[in-house]
mmCIF file of C-alpha atoms in Angstrom:
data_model
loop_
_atom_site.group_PDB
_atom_site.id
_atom_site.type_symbol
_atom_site.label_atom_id
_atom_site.label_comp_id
_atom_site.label_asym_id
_atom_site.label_seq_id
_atom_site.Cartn_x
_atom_site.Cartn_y
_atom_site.Cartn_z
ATOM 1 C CA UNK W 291 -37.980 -0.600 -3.478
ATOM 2 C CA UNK W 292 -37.392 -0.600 -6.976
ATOM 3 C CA UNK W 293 -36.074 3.015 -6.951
ATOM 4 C CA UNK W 294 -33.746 2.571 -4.093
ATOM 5 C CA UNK W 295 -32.072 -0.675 -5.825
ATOM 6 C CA UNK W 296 -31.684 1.283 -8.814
ATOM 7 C CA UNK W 297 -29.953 4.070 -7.408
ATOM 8 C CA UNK W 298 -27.720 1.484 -5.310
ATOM 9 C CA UNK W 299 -26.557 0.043 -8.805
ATOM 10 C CA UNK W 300 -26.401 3.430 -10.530
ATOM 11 C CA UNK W 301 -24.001 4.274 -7.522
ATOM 12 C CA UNK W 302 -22.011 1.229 -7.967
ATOM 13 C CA UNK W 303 -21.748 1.861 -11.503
ATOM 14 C CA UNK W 304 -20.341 5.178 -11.291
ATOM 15 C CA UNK W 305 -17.351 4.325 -8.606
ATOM 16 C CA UNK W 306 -16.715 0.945 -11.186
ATOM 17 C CA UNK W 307 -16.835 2.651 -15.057
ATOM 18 C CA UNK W 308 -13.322 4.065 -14.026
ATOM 19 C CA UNK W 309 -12.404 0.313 -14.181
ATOM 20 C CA UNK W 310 -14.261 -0.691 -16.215
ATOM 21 C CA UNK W 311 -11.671 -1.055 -19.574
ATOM 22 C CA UNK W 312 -14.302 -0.855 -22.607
ATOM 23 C CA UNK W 313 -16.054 2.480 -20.585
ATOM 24 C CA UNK W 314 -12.681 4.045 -20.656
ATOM 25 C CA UNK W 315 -11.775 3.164 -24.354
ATOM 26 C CA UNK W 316 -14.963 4.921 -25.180
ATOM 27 C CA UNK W 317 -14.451 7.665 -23.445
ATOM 28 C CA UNK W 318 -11.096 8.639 -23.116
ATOM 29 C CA UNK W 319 -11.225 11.908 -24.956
ATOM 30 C CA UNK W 320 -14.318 13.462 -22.402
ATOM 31 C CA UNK W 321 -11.619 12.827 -19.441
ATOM 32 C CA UNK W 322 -9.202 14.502 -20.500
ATOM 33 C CA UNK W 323 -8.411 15.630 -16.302
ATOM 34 C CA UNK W 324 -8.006 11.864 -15.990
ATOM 35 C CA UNK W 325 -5.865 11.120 -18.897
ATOM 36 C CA UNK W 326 -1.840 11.177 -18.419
ATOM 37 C CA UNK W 327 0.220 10.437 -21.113
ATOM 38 C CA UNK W 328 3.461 8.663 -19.913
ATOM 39 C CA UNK W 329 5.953 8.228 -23.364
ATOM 40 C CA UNK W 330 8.929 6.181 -20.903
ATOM 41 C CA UNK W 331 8.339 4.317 -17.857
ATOM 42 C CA UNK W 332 11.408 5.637 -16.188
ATOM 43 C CA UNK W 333 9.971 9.133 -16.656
ATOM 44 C CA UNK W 334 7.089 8.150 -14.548
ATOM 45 C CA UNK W 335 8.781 7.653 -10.892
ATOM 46 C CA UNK W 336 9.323 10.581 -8.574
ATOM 47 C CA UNK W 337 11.599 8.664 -6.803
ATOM 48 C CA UNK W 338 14.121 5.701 -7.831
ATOM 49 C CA UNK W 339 13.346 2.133 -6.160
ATOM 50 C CA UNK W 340 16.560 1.935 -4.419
ATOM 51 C CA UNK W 341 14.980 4.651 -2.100
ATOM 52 C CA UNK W 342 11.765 2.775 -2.140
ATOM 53 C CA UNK W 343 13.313 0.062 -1.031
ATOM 54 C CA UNK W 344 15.318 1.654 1.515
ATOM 55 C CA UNK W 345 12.298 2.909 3.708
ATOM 56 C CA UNK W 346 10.503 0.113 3.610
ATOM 57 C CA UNK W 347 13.747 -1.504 5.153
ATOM 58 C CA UNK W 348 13.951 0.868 7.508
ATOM 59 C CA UNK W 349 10.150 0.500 8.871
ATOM 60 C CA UNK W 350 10.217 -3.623 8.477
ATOM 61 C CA UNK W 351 13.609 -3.313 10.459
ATOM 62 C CA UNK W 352 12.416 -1.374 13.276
ATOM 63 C CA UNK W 353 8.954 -3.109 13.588
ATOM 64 C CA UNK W 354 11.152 -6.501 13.712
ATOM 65 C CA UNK W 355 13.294 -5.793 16.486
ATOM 66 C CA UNK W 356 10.369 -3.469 18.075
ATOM 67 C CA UNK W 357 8.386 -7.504 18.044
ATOM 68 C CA UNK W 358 11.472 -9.344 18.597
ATOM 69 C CA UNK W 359 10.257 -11.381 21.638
ATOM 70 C CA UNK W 360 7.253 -12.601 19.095
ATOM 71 C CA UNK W 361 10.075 -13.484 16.144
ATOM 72 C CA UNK W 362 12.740 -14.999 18.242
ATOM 73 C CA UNK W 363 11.151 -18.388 18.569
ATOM 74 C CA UNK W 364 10.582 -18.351 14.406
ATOM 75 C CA UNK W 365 14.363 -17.068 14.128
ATOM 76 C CA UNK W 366 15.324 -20.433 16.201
ATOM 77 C CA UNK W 367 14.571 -22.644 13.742
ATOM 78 C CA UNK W 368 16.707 -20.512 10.860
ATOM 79 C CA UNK W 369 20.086 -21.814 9.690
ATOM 80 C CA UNK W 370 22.733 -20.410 11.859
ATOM 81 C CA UNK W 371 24.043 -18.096 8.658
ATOM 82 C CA UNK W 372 20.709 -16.602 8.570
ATOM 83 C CA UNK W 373 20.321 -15.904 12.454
ATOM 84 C CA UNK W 374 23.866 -13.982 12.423
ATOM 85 C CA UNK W 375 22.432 -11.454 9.861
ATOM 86 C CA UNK W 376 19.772 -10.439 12.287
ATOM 87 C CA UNK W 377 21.822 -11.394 15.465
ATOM 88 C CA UNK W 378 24.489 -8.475 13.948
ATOM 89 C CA UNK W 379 21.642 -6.235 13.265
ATOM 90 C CA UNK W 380 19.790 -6.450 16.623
ATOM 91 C CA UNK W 381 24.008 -6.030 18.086
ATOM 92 C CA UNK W 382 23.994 -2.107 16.247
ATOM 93 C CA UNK W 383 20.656 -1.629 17.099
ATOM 94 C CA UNK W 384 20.909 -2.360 20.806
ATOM 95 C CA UNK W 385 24.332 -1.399 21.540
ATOM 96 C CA UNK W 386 25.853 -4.802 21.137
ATOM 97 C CA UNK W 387 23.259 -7.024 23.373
ATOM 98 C CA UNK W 388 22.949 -9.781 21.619
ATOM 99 C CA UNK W 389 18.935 -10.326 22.261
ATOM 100 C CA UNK W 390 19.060 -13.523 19.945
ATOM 101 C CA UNK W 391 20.909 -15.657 22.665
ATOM 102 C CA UNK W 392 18.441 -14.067 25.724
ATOM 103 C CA UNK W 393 14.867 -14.399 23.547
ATOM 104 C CA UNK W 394 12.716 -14.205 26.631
ATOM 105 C CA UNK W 395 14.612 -10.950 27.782
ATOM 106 C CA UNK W 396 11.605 -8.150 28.721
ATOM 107 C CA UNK W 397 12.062 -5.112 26.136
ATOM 108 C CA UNK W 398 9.842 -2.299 25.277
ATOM 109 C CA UNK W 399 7.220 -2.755 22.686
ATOM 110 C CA UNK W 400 5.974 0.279 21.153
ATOM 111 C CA UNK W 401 2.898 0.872 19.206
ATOM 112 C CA UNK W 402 3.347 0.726 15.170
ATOM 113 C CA UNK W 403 2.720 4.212 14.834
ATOM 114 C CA UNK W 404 5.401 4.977 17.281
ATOM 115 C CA UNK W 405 7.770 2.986 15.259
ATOM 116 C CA UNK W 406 6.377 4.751 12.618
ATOM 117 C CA UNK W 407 7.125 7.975 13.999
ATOM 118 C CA UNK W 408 10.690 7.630 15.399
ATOM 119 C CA UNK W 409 11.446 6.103 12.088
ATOM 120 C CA UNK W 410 10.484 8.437 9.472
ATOM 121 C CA UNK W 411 9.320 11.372 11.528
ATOM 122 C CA UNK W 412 5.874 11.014 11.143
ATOM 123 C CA UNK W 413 3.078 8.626 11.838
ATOM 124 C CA UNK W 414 -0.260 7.680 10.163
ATOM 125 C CA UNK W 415 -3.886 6.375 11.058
ATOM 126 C CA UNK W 416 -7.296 5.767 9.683
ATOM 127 C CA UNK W 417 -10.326 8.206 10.820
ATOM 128 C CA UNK W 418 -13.429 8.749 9.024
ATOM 129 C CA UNK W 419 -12.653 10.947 5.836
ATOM 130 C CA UNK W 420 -13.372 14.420 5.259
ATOM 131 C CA UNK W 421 -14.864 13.859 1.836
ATOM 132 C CA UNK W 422 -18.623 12.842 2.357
ATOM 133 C CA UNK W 423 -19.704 9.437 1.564
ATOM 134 C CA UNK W 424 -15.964 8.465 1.420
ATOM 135 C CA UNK W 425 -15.916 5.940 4.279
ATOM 136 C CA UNK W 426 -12.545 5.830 5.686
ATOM 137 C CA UNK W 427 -9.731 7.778 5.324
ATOM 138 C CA UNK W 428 -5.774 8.067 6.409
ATOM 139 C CA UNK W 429 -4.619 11.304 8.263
ATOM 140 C CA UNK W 430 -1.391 12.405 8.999
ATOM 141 C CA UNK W 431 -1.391 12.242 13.008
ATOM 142 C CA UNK W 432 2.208 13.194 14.202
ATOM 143 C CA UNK W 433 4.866 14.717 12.291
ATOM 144 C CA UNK W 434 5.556 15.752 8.927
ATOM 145 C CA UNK W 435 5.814 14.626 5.849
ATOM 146 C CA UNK W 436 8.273 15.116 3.530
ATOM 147 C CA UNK W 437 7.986 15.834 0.231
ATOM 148 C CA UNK W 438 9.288 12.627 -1.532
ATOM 149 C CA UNK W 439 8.484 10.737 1.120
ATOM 150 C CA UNK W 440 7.023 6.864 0.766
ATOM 151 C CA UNK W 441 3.523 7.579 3.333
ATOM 152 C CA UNK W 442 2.086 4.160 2.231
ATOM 153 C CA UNK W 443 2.396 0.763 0.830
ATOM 154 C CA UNK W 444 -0.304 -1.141 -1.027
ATOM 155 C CA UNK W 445 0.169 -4.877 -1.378
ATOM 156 C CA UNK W 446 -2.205 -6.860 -3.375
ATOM 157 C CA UNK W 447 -2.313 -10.247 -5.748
ATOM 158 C CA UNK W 448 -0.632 -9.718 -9.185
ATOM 159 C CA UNK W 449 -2.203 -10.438 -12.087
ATOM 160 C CA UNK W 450 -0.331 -10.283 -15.115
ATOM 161 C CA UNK W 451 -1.920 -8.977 -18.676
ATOM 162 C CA UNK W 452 -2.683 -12.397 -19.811
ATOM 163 C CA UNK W 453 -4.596 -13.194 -17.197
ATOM 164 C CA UNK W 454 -7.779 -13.109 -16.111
ATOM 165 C CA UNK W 455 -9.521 -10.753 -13.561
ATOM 166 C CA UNK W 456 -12.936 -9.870 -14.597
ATOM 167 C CA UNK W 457 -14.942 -11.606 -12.059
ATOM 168 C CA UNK W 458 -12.522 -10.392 -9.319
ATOM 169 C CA UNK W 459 -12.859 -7.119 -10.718
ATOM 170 C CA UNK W 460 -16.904 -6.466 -10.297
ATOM 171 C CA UNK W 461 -17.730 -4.338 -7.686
ATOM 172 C CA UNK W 462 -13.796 -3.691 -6.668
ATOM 173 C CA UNK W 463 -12.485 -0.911 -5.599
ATOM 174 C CA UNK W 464 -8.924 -2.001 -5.474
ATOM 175 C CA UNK W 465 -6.900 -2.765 -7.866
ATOM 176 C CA UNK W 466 -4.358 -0.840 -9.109
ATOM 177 C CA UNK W 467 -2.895 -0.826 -12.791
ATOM 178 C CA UNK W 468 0.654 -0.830 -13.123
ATOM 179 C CA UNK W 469 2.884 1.332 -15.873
ATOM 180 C CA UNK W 470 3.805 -1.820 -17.377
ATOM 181 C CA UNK W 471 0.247 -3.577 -17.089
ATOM 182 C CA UNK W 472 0.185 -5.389 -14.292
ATOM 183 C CA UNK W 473 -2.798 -5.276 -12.138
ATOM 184 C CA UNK W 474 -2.587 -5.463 -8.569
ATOM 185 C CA UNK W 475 -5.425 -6.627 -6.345
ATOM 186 C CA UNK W 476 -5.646 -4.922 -2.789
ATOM 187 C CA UNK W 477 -8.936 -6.249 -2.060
ATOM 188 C CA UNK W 478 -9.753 -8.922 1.329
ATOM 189 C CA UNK W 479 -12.714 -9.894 0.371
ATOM 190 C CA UNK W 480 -14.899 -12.094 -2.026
ATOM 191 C CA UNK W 481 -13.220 -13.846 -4.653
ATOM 192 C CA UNK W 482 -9.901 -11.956 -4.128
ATOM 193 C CA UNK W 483 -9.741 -13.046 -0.794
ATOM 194 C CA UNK W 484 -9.723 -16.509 -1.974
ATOM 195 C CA UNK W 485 -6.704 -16.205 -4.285
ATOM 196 C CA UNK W 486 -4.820 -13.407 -2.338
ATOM 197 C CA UNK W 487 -1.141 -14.415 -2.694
ATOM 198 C CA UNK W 488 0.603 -10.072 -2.014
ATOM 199 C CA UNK W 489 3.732 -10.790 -4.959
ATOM 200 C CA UNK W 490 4.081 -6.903 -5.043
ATOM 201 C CA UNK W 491 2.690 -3.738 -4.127
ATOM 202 C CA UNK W 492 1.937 0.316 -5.008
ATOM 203 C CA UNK W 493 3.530 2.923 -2.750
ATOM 204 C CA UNK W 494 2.327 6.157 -2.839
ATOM 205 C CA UNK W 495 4.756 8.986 -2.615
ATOM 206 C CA UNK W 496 4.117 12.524 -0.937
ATOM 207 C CA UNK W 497 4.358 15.181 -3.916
ATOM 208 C CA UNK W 498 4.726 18.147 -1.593
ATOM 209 C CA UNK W 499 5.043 18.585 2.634
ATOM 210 C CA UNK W 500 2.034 17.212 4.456
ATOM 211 C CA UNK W 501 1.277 18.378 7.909
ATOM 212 C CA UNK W 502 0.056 17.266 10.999
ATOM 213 C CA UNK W 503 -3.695 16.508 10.344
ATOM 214 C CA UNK W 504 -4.051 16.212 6.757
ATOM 215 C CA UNK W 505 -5.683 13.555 5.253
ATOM 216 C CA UNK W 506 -3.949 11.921 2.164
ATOM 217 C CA UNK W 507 -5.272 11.689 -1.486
ATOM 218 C CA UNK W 508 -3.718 9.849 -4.616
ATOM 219 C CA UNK W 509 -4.555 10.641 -7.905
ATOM 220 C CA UNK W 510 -6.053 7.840 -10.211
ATOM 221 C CA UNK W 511 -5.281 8.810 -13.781
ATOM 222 C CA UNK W 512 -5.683 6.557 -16.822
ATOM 223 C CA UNK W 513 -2.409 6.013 -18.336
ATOM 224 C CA UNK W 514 -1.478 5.951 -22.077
ATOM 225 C CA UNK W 515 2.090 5.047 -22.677
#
């Protein structure tokens, strides 16, 4: 028994040092495949946030009026300036019916993925991972991927430098750190369930054309800048 809870905590151990800030002071010159140095921030993106921004409009838009018989009764209750803004976009989207006025019309509802799909040409799912002991993983299922292309979003709770995080950070896989220091906490669970408030979130970009099948990977790196 002894053993086994030994080994548990030396496993734990070695997924947290890489979090773990005074491990990787220490030991930043034996990882040097894990070291990036980044000398601007604007050097760092592969693509600009205006196109970040405009896929995840895209996908939001279509998975609103994909749900709309679900949103309509929320919509209701919006000032009228508001409602026209999605009243005109549901009008391009659906030829000009006006589905805010007939909210208990019947429409088509199509699985996320779908949306997915006939928005950005390819859809994604979790399946068990092809790296062993990995847990889950996300495949590409349909489609193809563009290189450049956004392929996921990672909300989490921000916390800012000053701030702390230690206790949420024991044992957690996921949190991300920013280029400009902010941490972000992905994690449901434990304490970071408790304080989840999602103020922003990590999307990871494709850096070449994934196909059909693949599963996706994203580098973590320690960053100097």
């Amino acid at each position: 028994m002894p053993g086994r809870l030994l080994r548990g905590l030396w496993q734990r151990w070695r997924r947290y040092k890489y979090r773990f800030v005074p491990w990787i002071a220490l030991n930043l010159s034996h990882n040097p495949r894990t070291l990036r140095y980044v000398p601007e921030e604007s050097k760092d993106k592969v693509i600009s946030d205006e196109d970040v921004l405009g896929t995840l409009l895209k996908v939001f838009q279509a998975l609103f009026l994909n749900d709309f018989n679900k949103q309509s009764e929320i919509l209701s209750m919006l000032p009228e300036s508001v409602k026209s803004k999605y009243q005109d976009l549901l009008a391009v989207e659906h030829q000009g019916v006006k589905l805010l006025e007939n909210r208990h019309q019947q429409q088509s509802t199509f699985k996320p993925e779908e949306i997915l799909y006939k928005t950005l040409g390819f859809s994604v799912a979790q399946a068990t991972s092809s790296l062993i002991s990995a847990g889950k993983g996300v495949f590409v299922t349909k489609g193809l991927v563009p290189k450049g292309a956004v392929v996921s979003m990672y909300p989490g709770t921000v916390y800012q430098k000053y701030e702390p995080i230690f206790f949420q950070s024991i044992g957690n896989p996921f949190i991300f750190r920013c280029l400009d220091g902010v941490l972000i906490d992905g994690n449901d669970k434990g304490i970071s369930k408790v304080v989840y408030s999602p103020l922003r979130c990590v999307v990871l970009v494709a850096l070449r054309d994934i196909n059909q099948g693949e599963e996706l990977f994203s580098n973590y790196y320690t960053i100097v800048s």
